[in-house]
Amino acid sequence: MPELYIDGAWRAALAGGQRDIRCPADGSLTVTVDEAGPDDTLDAILAARRAFDESSWPSGSVHDRCALLHRVADLLASHKSDVARAESLDTGKRLVESEYDVDDVVAVFRFYAGAAAGTAGRVVDTGRPDVRSRVVHEPIGVCALITPWNYPLLQTSWKVAPCLAAGNTFVLKPSELTPSTAILLMRYLIEAGLPAGVGNLVLGAGPQAGALLTTHPGVDLVSFTGGLGTGRQLMAAVAPTVKKVALELGGKNPNIVFADADLEVALDFALTAIFLHSGQVCSAGARLLIEGSVKDKFVDELVVRAERIRLGGPFDDKAETGPLISAEHRAKVEAYVEAGRGEGAQVRCGGSRPDDPALSVGFYYLPTILDGCTSSMSVVQNESFGPVLTVETFVDEDDAVRIANDTIFGLAGAVWTSNAGRAERVASRLRMGTVWINDYHPYVPQAEWGGYKQSGVGRELGVAGLDEYRETKHIWHNVRPEVQRWFGDG
Ligand code: NDP
């Protein structure tokens, strides 16, 4: 069955392009998919445009749209094991992590089904009894949804669910490396009753399948999750047609540990903060900021535990984390660690591929800790998006905040302390979209997610994540119009 979905029909690419998708854990062929070129993407944009301009979808009942989202959530839940398996084969991540992701995706669809139903707009008191004034929400139009490979279905759900809840139409372009769960999601959307043209799927590489989405005047909004470099290019590309943009870019997130924290818990979470999914997490705690008085003991123990982390493929029950997504990405991580060595960082563990011959065909890289870092180093400033932790030391609260904020990014961070006042002071001074106190990584669909500074524009999740997909209109109704004679009798 062909894998592009355009204007209510599955089809192959016009130019016949195809791509083999291989599992990063062992290089085995997962699936061969059709790969769109600009002509396919143009068809998808025009289909989404027609569905928005000519069908009843955008002006239809919110209740119906929310019911559709609930049906999609039901389908995802009932096909959880198929979806999780497909995600693990594409990404190499452990099956159990993909299963958690599917649970989260279901929760996102259900949250937006409820959120859209409960936010119809508001009445405004103008102070004039002859005027009925109200503010209403309307869909923006055709949305381009461009997603990355690290949490393919989860990132897609953060866009598709609010986009549809608000009454938009879309063209989805997932990462060229991880298309499988986007295909499954499209099937469930169709089964749930999505009208033709409302949702369209193009697969393929950014420059070929994605670029037109950022320049074509028929697209009203681009919602993008990906790297900072691509985000900058995209902002420039949309400028001539002044599209709305929502950008979720990278992070270089500080995990700040004070000496008065519960150090056993902080240590456990410091490992998860950076090594979960081999560091391929935008909010990974990639910078450990540790108070000087406890630094040696804490980092020595962290090194011991990082060395014990078991690597393996998605279906290896003993594995604790998996491979990197591709050979190219691993080469970037390797270059990043080499740059760190060159800048004087001390490699305390890892810093290479594993010796285990069983792992030699996958794109594995050992959990790595770089000690003796300062925020002037490129390894501290640049995102590696791999299993690499940099260690910096601070002397007091002001020093910790100053070092933590010394970055162009502002996605997330954490503070560990048993002093509640300090926890609150530091949380409010961190220039980041999410701050965890004595925790790391949790999120819920009810709370907004996004970045300060160069970590992004706009928010996903929460009600603000729905507002990204809505225009706001003020309707002023004069119920007793009378002649004003501003210009006299004429
Ligand atoms: P990329 O920026 O390389 O790609 C993201 C998406 O953009 C992919 O679908 C890609 O296509 C597409 N793309 C690339 N070039 C263009 C173009 N010219 N026009 C339109 N689309 C284009 O990011 P990665 O996939 O490598 O993902 C990793 C990055 O994502 C990390 O930097 C990470 O921090 C960030 N990220 C941020 C999150 C957040 O919430 N802030 C969450 C998750 C990841 P293709 O790859 O198919 O060529």
Coordinates of C-alpha atoms and ligand atoms in Angstrom, one line a residue:
M1 CA 0.0 0.0 0.0
P2 CA 1.5 3.4 -0.9
E3 CA 2.3 5.7 2.0
L4 CA 1.6 9.3 0.9
Y5 CA -1.9 10.4 1.9
I6 CA -3.2 13.3 -0.1
D7 CA -6.7 14.6 -0.7
G8 CA -8.3 11.5 0.8
A9 CA -6.3 8.8 -1.0
W10 CA -3.1 6.8 -0.5
R11 CA -0.7 7.2 -3.3
A12 CA 2.9 6.7 -4.4
A13 CA 5.2 9.7 -5.1
L14 CA 4.8 11.3 -8.5
A15 CA 8.5 11.0 -9.2
G16 CA 8.6 7.4 -7.9
G17 CA 10.9 8.2 -5.0
Q18 CA 11.2 5.6 -2.2
R19 CA 13.3 5.2 1.0
D20 CA 14.4 2.2 3.0
I21 CA 13.9 2.8 6.7
R22 CA 16.4 0.8 8.8
C23 CA 16.4 0.1 12.6
P24 CA 19.3 2.0 14.2
A25 CA 19.9 -0.9 16.6
D26 CA 21.1 -3.4 13.9
G27 CA 20.5 -1.8 10.4
S28 CA 17.7 -4.3 9.6
L29 CA 15.2 -3.1 7.0
T30 CA 12.0 -1.9 8.8
V31 CA 10.0 -0.8 5.8
T32 CA 10.3 0.8 2.4
V33 CA 8.2 4.0 2.0
D34 CA 7.3 6.3 -0.7
E35 CA 9.2 9.6 -0.6
A36 CA 7.5 12.8 -1.7
G37 CA 9.0 15.5 -3.9
P38 CA 7.8 19.1 -4.3
D39 CA 5.0 18.1 -6.7
D40 CA 3.5 15.8 -4.1
T41 CA 3.8 18.4 -1.4
L42 CA 2.1 20.9 -3.7
D43 CA -0.8 18.6 -4.2
A44 CA -1.1 18.1 -0.4
I45 CA -1.1 21.9 0.2
L46 CA -3.8 22.4 -2.4
A47 CA -5.9 19.6 -1.0
A48 CA -5.6 21.1 2.5
R49 CA -6.4 24.5 1.2
R50 CA -9.6 23.3 -0.6
A51 CA -10.7 21.4 2.5
F52 CA -10.3 24.5 4.5
D53 CA -11.8 27.0 2.1
E54 CA -14.6 24.9 0.6
S55 CA -15.6 22.2 3.1
S56 CA -17.7 22.4 6.2
W57 CA -14.8 21.2 8.4
P58 CA -13.6 24.5 9.8
S59 CA -17.0 25.8 10.6
G60 CA -18.4 22.5 11.8
S61 CA -19.3 21.5 15.3
V62 CA -16.5 21.5 17.9
H63 CA -18.3 18.6 19.5
D64 CA -17.9 16.5 16.4
R65 CA -14.2 17.3 16.1
C66 CA -13.6 16.4 19.7
A67 CA -15.5 13.2 19.3
L68 CA -13.2 12.3 16.4
L69 CA -10.1 13.0 18.6
H70 CA -11.6 10.6 21.2
R71 CA -12.1 7.9 18.6
V72 CA -8.4 8.4 17.5
A73 CA -7.3 8.0 21.1
D74 CA -9.4 4.8 21.4
L75 CA -7.8 3.4 18.2
L76 CA -4.3 4.3 19.4
A77 CA -4.9 2.7 22.7
S78 CA -6.3 -0.5 21.2
H79 CA -3.4 -0.8 18.8
K80 CA -0.8 0.2 21.4
S81 CA 1.5 -2.8 20.9
D82 CA 1.6 -2.3 17.0
V83 CA 2.3 1.4 17.4
A84 CA 5.0 0.9 20.0
R85 CA 6.7 -1.7 17.9
A86 CA 6.7 0.4 14.8
E87 CA 8.1 3.4 16.8
S88 CA 10.9 1.2 18.3
L89 CA 11.9 -0.3 15.0
D90 CA 12.2 3.2 13.5
T91 CA 14.0 4.9 16.4
G92 CA 15.8 2.0 18.1
K93 CA 14.4 3.0 21.4
R94 CA 13.4 0.4 24.0
L95 CA 9.9 -1.1 23.5
V96 CA 8.8 -0.1 27.0
E97 CA 9.7 3.5 26.3
S98 CA 7.7 3.4 23.1
E99 CA 4.8 2.0 25.0
Y100 CA 5.0 4.9 27.5
D101 CA 5.0 7.2 24.5
V102 CA 1.8 5.7 23.1
D103 CA 0.1 6.2 26.5
D104 CA 1.2 9.9 26.4
V105 CA -0.1 10.3 22.9
V106 CA -3.5 8.9 23.9
A107 CA -3.5 11.4 26.8
V108 CA -2.7 14.3 24.4
F109 CA -5.6 13.5 22.1
R110 CA -8.0 13.2 25.0
F111 CA -6.7 16.4 26.6
Y112 CA -7.4 18.4 23.4
A113 CA -10.8 16.8 22.9
G114 CA -11.7 18.3 26.3
A115 CA -9.8 21.6 26.0
A116 CA -11.3 22.6 22.7
A117 CA -14.8 21.8 23.9
G118 CA -14.5 24.1 26.9
T119 CA -13.0 27.2 25.4
A120 CA -15.6 28.8 23.1
G121 CA -14.6 32.4 23.6
R122 CA -15.9 35.2 25.8
V123 CA -18.4 38.1 26.0
V124 CA -16.9 41.5 26.4
D125 CA -18.6 44.3 28.4
T126 CA -18.0 47.4 26.2
G127 CA -19.9 49.7 28.6
R128 CA -22.5 50.3 25.9
P129 CA -25.9 48.8 26.3
D130 CA -26.6 49.0 22.6
V131 CA -23.6 46.7 21.8
R132 CA -23.2 43.0 22.0
S133 CA -19.4 42.3 21.9
R134 CA -17.7 38.9 21.9
V135 CA -14.3 37.4 21.3
V136 CA -14.4 34.1 19.4
H137 CA -11.8 31.7 18.3
E138 CA -11.5 30.5 14.7
P139 CA -9.1 28.1 13.0
I140 CA -6.0 29.6 11.3
G141 CA -6.2 27.7 8.1
V142 CA -3.7 25.3 6.5
C143 CA -1.1 24.2 8.9
A144 CA 2.3 22.6 8.0
L145 CA 3.3 20.2 10.8
I146 CA 7.0 19.3 10.6
T147 CA 8.4 16.9 13.2
P148 CA 11.7 15.3 14.3
W149 CA 12.9 11.7 14.8
N150 CA 13.5 11.5 18.6
Y151 CA 9.8 11.2 19.7
P152 CA 8.2 10.9 16.3
L153 CA 4.6 10.1 17.3
L154 CA 4.6 12.1 20.5
Q155 CA 5.8 15.3 18.8
T156 CA 3.3 14.7 16.0
S157 CA 0.4 14.3 18.5
W158 CA 1.3 17.7 20.2
K159 CA 0.6 19.3 16.8
V160 CA -2.1 17.2 15.1
A161 CA -4.5 17.0 18.1
P162 CA -4.7 20.8 18.8
C163 CA -4.6 21.5 15.0
L164 CA -7.7 19.4 14.4
A165 CA -9.4 20.4 17.6
A166 CA -9.3 24.0 16.5
G167 CA -10.7 23.2 13.0
N168 CA -7.7 23.5 10.8
T169 CA -6.5 21.4 8.0
F170 CA -2.9 20.1 7.8
V171 CA 0.0 18.7 5.8
L172 CA 2.2 16.5 8.1
K173 CA 5.8 16.0 7.2
P174 CA 7.6 13.7 9.7
S175 CA 11.3 13.1 9.8
E176 CA 12.6 11.2 6.8
L177 CA 14.1 8.6 9.3
T178 CA 11.0 7.8 11.3
P179 CA 7.8 7.8 9.2
S180 CA 6.1 4.6 10.4
T181 CA 4.0 5.9 13.2
A182 CA 2.8 8.9 11.2
I183 CA 1.5 6.4 8.6
L184 CA -0.3 4.5 11.4
L185 CA -1.7 7.7 12.9
M186 CA -3.1 8.7 9.4
R187 CA -4.8 5.3 9.2
Y188 CA -6.5 5.8 12.6
L189 CA -7.5 9.3 11.7
I190 CA -9.2 8.0 8.5
E191 CA -10.9 5.2 10.4
A192 CA -12.1 7.7 13.0
G193 CA -13.8 9.7 10.2
L194 CA -11.4 12.4 9.1
P195 CA -12.8 14.0 5.9
A196 CA -10.8 13.9 2.7
G197 CA -8.2 16.7 2.4
V198 CA -8.4 17.7 6.1
G199 CA -5.3 15.7 6.9
N200 CA -2.5 15.0 4.4
L201 CA 0.8 13.1 4.9
V202 CA 4.0 13.7 2.9
L203 CA 7.1 11.6 3.6
G204 CA 10.6 12.4 2.7
A205 CA 13.6 14.7 3.3
G206 CA 13.2 18.3 4.5
P207 CA 14.6 20.1 1.4
Q208 CA 12.6 17.9 -1.0
A209 CA 9.3 17.2 0.8
G210 CA 9.3 19.9 3.4
A211 CA 10.7 23.1 2.0
L212 CA 7.6 24.1 -0.1
L213 CA 5.5 24.0 3.1
T214 CA 7.5 27.0 4.4
T215 CA 7.3 29.1 1.2
H216 CA 3.9 28.3 -0.4
P217 CA 1.4 31.1 0.1
G218 CA -1.4 28.5 0.6
V219 CA 0.1 27.6 4.0
D220 CA -1.0 29.8 6.9
L221 CA 1.0 28.4 9.8
V222 CA 4.2 26.3 10.2
S223 CA 4.6 24.4 13.4
F224 CA 8.1 22.9 13.6
T225 CA 10.0 20.8 16.1
G226 CA 13.6 20.3 15.3
G227 CA 17.1 21.7 15.5
L228 CA 18.1 25.3 16.0
G229 CA 19.8 25.6 12.6
T230 CA 16.8 24.3 10.7
G231 CA 14.5 26.5 12.8
R232 CA 16.5 29.6 11.8
Q233 CA 16.3 28.6 8.1
L234 CA 12.6 28.1 8.5
M235 CA 12.0 31.5 10.0
A236 CA 13.7 33.1 7.1
A237 CA 11.8 31.0 4.6
V238 CA 8.4 31.9 6.0
A239 CA 9.2 35.7 6.2
P240 CA 8.1 36.6 2.6
T241 CA 4.6 35.1 3.1
V242 CA 4.4 36.2 6.8
K243 CA 3.2 32.8 8.1
K244 CA 2.5 32.2 11.7
V245 CA 5.2 30.1 13.2
A246 CA 5.5 27.9 16.2
L247 CA 9.0 26.6 16.9
E248 CA 10.2 24.0 19.4
L249 CA 13.9 24.0 19.0
G250 CA 16.7 22.5 21.0
G251 CA 17.9 22.9 24.6
K252 CA 21.1 22.8 26.7
N253 CA 19.5 22.2 30.0
P254 CA 21.1 22.7 33.4
N255 CA 20.5 20.2 36.2
I256 CA 21.5 22.1 39.3
V257 CA 22.4 20.1 42.4
F258 CA 22.9 21.9 45.7
A259 CA 24.9 20.3 48.6
D260 CA 21.7 20.3 50.7
A261 CA 19.7 18.1 48.3
D262 CA 18.9 14.5 48.9
L263 CA 22.0 13.5 46.9
E264 CA 21.0 9.8 46.5
V265 CA 17.8 10.8 44.7
A266 CA 19.6 13.6 42.8
L267 CA 22.2 11.2 41.6
D268 CA 19.6 8.7 40.3
F269 CA 17.8 11.5 38.4
A270 CA 21.0 13.0 37.1
L271 CA 21.5 9.7 35.2
T272 CA 18.0 9.6 33.8
A273 CA 18.1 13.3 33.0
I274 CA 20.9 12.9 30.5
F275 CA 21.0 9.2 29.5
L276 CA 17.3 8.5 28.9
H277 CA 16.9 7.6 25.2
S278 CA 20.7 8.1 24.9
G279 CA 20.4 11.8 25.4
Q280 CA 18.2 12.3 22.3
V281 CA 15.7 14.3 24.3
C282 CA 15.3 18.1 23.8
S283 CA 15.0 18.6 27.5
A284 CA 17.9 16.3 28.5
G285 CA 19.8 17.4 31.6
A286 CA 23.0 17.7 29.6
R287 CA 24.7 20.2 31.9
L288 CA 25.3 19.0 35.5
L289 CA 25.9 22.1 37.7
I290 CA 27.1 20.7 41.1
E291 CA 27.9 22.7 44.3
G292 CA 31.7 22.5 44.8
S293 CA 31.6 21.0 48.3
V294 CA 30.0 17.8 47.1
K295 CA 31.3 17.7 43.6
D296 CA 34.0 15.0 43.8
K297 CA 31.9 12.4 45.7
F298 CA 28.8 13.0 43.5
V299 CA 30.6 12.8 40.1
D300 CA 32.7 9.8 41.1
E301 CA 29.6 7.9 41.9
L302 CA 27.8 9.2 38.8
V303 CA 30.7 7.8 36.7
V304 CA 30.5 4.4 38.3
R305 CA 26.8 4.2 37.6
A306 CA 27.1 5.6 34.0
E307 CA 29.6 2.9 33.2
R308 CA 27.1 0.2 34.3
I309 CA 24.4 1.3 31.9
R310 CA 23.5 -1.5 29.6
L311 CA 23.1 -0.7 25.9
G312 CA 21.0 -2.8 23.6
G313 CA 18.2 -3.0 21.0
P314 CA 14.5 -2.3 21.4
F315 CA 13.6 -5.8 22.2
D316 CA 16.5 -6.7 24.5
D317 CA 14.9 -6.9 28.0
K318 CA 18.2 -6.2 29.7
A319 CA 18.9 -3.0 27.8
E320 CA 18.6 0.2 29.7
T321 CA 19.1 2.5 26.7
G322 CA 19.5 2.2 23.0
P323 CA 21.5 3.4 20.0
L324 CA 21.6 6.8 18.4
I325 CA 19.3 7.4 15.4
S326 CA 21.9 7.2 12.6
A327 CA 25.6 6.9 11.6
E328 CA 25.5 10.6 10.7
H329 CA 24.1 11.6 14.1
R330 CA 26.7 9.4 15.9
A331 CA 29.5 11.1 13.9
K332 CA 28.2 14.5 15.1
V333 CA 28.2 13.3 18.8
E334 CA 31.8 12.0 18.3
A335 CA 32.9 15.3 16.8
Y336 CA 31.3 17.1 19.7
V337 CA 33.2 15.0 22.3
E338 CA 36.4 15.5 20.4
A339 CA 35.9 19.2 20.5
G340 CA 35.4 18.9 24.3
R341 CA 38.7 17.0 24.7
G342 CA 40.4 19.7 22.6
E343 CA 39.0 22.4 24.9
G344 CA 40.4 20.6 28.0
A345 CA 37.4 18.7 29.2
Q346 CA 38.3 15.5 31.1
V347 CA 36.6 12.3 29.7
R348 CA 35.6 10.5 32.9
C349 CA 33.8 7.7 31.2
G350 CA 32.6 6.7 27.7
G351 CA 33.9 8.9 25.0
S352 CA 33.8 6.1 22.4
R353 CA 31.7 3.4 20.9
P354 CA 31.2 0.2 22.9
D355 CA 33.6 -2.7 22.4
D356 CA 30.9 -5.3 22.6
P357 CA 30.8 -7.0 19.1
A358 CA 27.1 -7.6 19.5
L359 CA 26.6 -3.8 19.3
S360 CA 29.0 -3.2 16.4
V361 CA 26.3 -3.0 13.7
G362 CA 24.1 -0.5 15.6
F363 CA 24.8 3.2 16.1
Y364 CA 25.7 2.9 19.7
Y365 CA 27.8 5.4 21.8
L366 CA 28.8 4.9 25.4
P367 CA 27.3 7.1 28.1
T368 CA 29.9 9.9 28.5
I369 CA 30.8 12.3 31.3
L370 CA 33.0 15.3 30.6
D371 CA 34.4 16.8 33.8
G372 CA 36.1 20.1 34.4
C373 CA 33.8 22.1 32.0
T374 CA 33.0 25.8 32.0
S375 CA 30.3 27.7 30.2
S376 CA 32.8 29.2 27.8
M377 CA 33.4 25.8 26.2
S378 CA 31.6 24.8 23.0
V379 CA 30.6 21.5 24.6
V380 CA 28.7 23.4 27.2
Q381 CA 27.1 25.8 24.8
N382 CA 26.2 23.5 21.9
E383 CA 23.6 20.8 21.9
S384 CA 25.0 17.3 21.4
F385 CA 21.7 15.5 21.4
G386 CA 23.6 12.4 22.5
P387 CA 24.6 10.7 25.8
V388 CA 27.1 13.3 26.8
L389 CA 27.0 15.1 30.2
T390 CA 29.2 18.1 30.9
V391 CA 30.0 18.9 34.6
E392 CA 30.4 22.4 35.9
T393 CA 30.9 23.5 39.5
F394 CA 29.3 26.4 41.3
V395 CA 30.0 28.1 44.7
D396 CA 26.6 29.5 45.7
E397 CA 23.1 30.3 44.6
D398 CA 23.9 33.4 42.6
D399 CA 26.8 31.6 40.8
A400 CA 24.5 28.6 40.0
V401 CA 21.8 30.9 38.4
R402 CA 24.4 32.9 36.5
I403 CA 26.0 29.7 35.0
A404 CA 22.7 28.1 34.3
N405 CA 21.4 31.1 32.3
D406 CA 24.7 31.5 30.4
T407 CA 23.3 29.9 27.3
I408 CA 21.4 30.9 24.2
F409 CA 18.8 28.2 25.0
G410 CA 16.0 28.3 27.5
L411 CA 14.0 25.1 27.2
A412 CA 14.1 23.4 30.6
G413 CA 16.2 23.0 33.8
A414 CA 16.0 21.5 37.2
V415 CA 17.0 22.5 40.8
W416 CA 17.7 20.0 43.6
T417 CA 17.7 21.3 47.1
S418 CA 16.0 20.7 50.5
N419 CA 15.7 24.4 51.0
A420 CA 12.2 25.3 49.8
G421 CA 12.9 29.1 49.7
R422 CA 16.1 28.5 47.6
A423 CA 14.2 26.1 45.3
E424 CA 11.5 28.8 44.6
R425 CA 14.1 31.6 44.2
V426 CA 16.2 29.6 41.7
A427 CA 13.1 28.4 39.8
S428 CA 11.9 32.0 39.3
R429 CA 15.4 33.2 38.1
L430 CA 15.9 30.5 35.6
R431 CA 15.1 31.8 32.0
M432 CA 13.5 28.5 30.9
G433 CA 10.1 27.3 29.8
T434 CA 10.0 24.4 32.2
V435 CA 11.7 24.2 35.7
W436 CA 11.6 21.0 37.7
I437 CA 12.2 21.2 41.5
N438 CA 13.5 17.9 42.9
D439 CA 12.5 16.0 39.8
Y440 CA 13.5 15.7 36.1
H441 CA 11.6 15.0 32.9
P442 CA 7.9 14.7 33.8
Y443 CA 5.4 16.7 31.7
V444 CA 1.6 16.6 31.4
P445 CA -0.5 17.6 28.4
Q446 CA -2.4 20.1 30.6
A447 CA 0.8 22.2 31.1
E448 CA 2.5 24.4 28.5
W449 CA 5.8 23.3 27.0
G450 CA 8.2 25.5 25.1
G451 CA 11.3 27.5 25.1
Y452 CA 12.6 30.9 26.2
K453 CA 15.3 32.6 24.2
Q454 CA 16.5 30.6 21.1
S455 CA 14.8 27.4 22.3
G456 CA 11.7 28.4 20.4
V457 CA 8.7 30.6 19.6
G458 CA 5.3 29.8 21.1
R459 CA 4.1 26.9 23.2
E460 CA 2.8 23.4 22.7
L461 CA 0.5 21.5 25.1
G462 CA -1.8 23.2 27.5
V463 CA -4.4 25.8 26.4
A464 CA -1.6 27.9 24.9
G465 CA -0.8 24.9 22.7
L466 CA -4.4 25.1 21.3
D467 CA -4.2 28.9 20.9
E468 CA -1.2 28.5 18.6
Y469 CA -3.8 27.0 16.1
R470 CA -6.5 29.6 16.6
E471 CA -7.1 33.1 15.3
T472 CA -8.9 35.4 17.7
K473 CA -11.7 37.6 16.3
H474 CA -13.6 40.4 18.0
I475 CA -17.2 40.6 16.9
W476 CA -18.9 44.0 17.7
H477 CA -22.7 44.0 17.2
N478 CA -24.5 47.3 17.4
V479 CA -28.1 46.2 18.1
R480 CA -29.4 49.8 17.9
P481 CA -27.6 51.6 15.1
E482 CA -28.3 55.3 14.8
V483 CA -27.1 58.1 12.7
Q484 CA -24.1 59.8 14.2
R485 CA -23.7 63.0 12.1
W486 CA -19.9 63.0 12.7
F487 CA -19.7 64.9 9.4
G488 CA -22.7 66.9 9.9
D489 CA -25.8 66.7 7.6
G490 CA -23.7 65.8 4.5
Ligands
NDP1 P1 16.0 18.8 12.1 O1 15.9 20.2 12.4 O2 17.1 18.2 11.3 O3 14.6 18.3 11.4 C1 13.3 18.4 12.0 C2 12.3 18.3 10.8 O4 12.5 19.4 9.9 C3 12.5 17.0 10.0 O5 11.2 16.5 9.6 C4 13.3 17.5 8.8 O6 13.2 16.7 7.7 C5 12.6 18.9 8.6 N1 13.4 19.8 7.7 C6 14.7 19.9 7.6 N2 15.0 20.8 6.7 C7 13.8 21.4 6.3 C8 13.5 22.4 5.4 N3 14.4 23.1 4.7 N4 12.2 22.7 5.2 C9 11.2 22.0 5.9 N5 11.5 21.0 6.7 C10 12.8 20.7 7.0 O7 15.9 18.1 13.6 P2 16.1 16.6 13.9 O8 15.0 15.7 13.2 O9 17.5 16.2 13.7 O10 15.7 16.6 15.5 C11 16.5 16.8 16.4 C12 16.4 18.3 16.9 O11 15.1 18.5 17.4 C13 17.2 18.5 18.1 O12 18.0 19.7 18.0 C14 16.3 18.7 19.3 O13 16.7 19.6 20.3 C15 15.1 19.2 18.6 N6 13.9 18.9 19.3 C16 13.2 19.8 20.1 C17 12.1 19.6 20.9 C18 11.4 20.6 21.6 O14 10.3 20.4 22.1 N7 12.0 21.8 21.8 C19 11.6 18.2 20.9 C20 12.4 17.2 20.1 C21 13.4 17.6 19.4 P3 14.2 15.4 7.5 O15 14.9 15.2 8.8 O16 13.2 14.4 7.1 O17 15.1 15.8 6.4

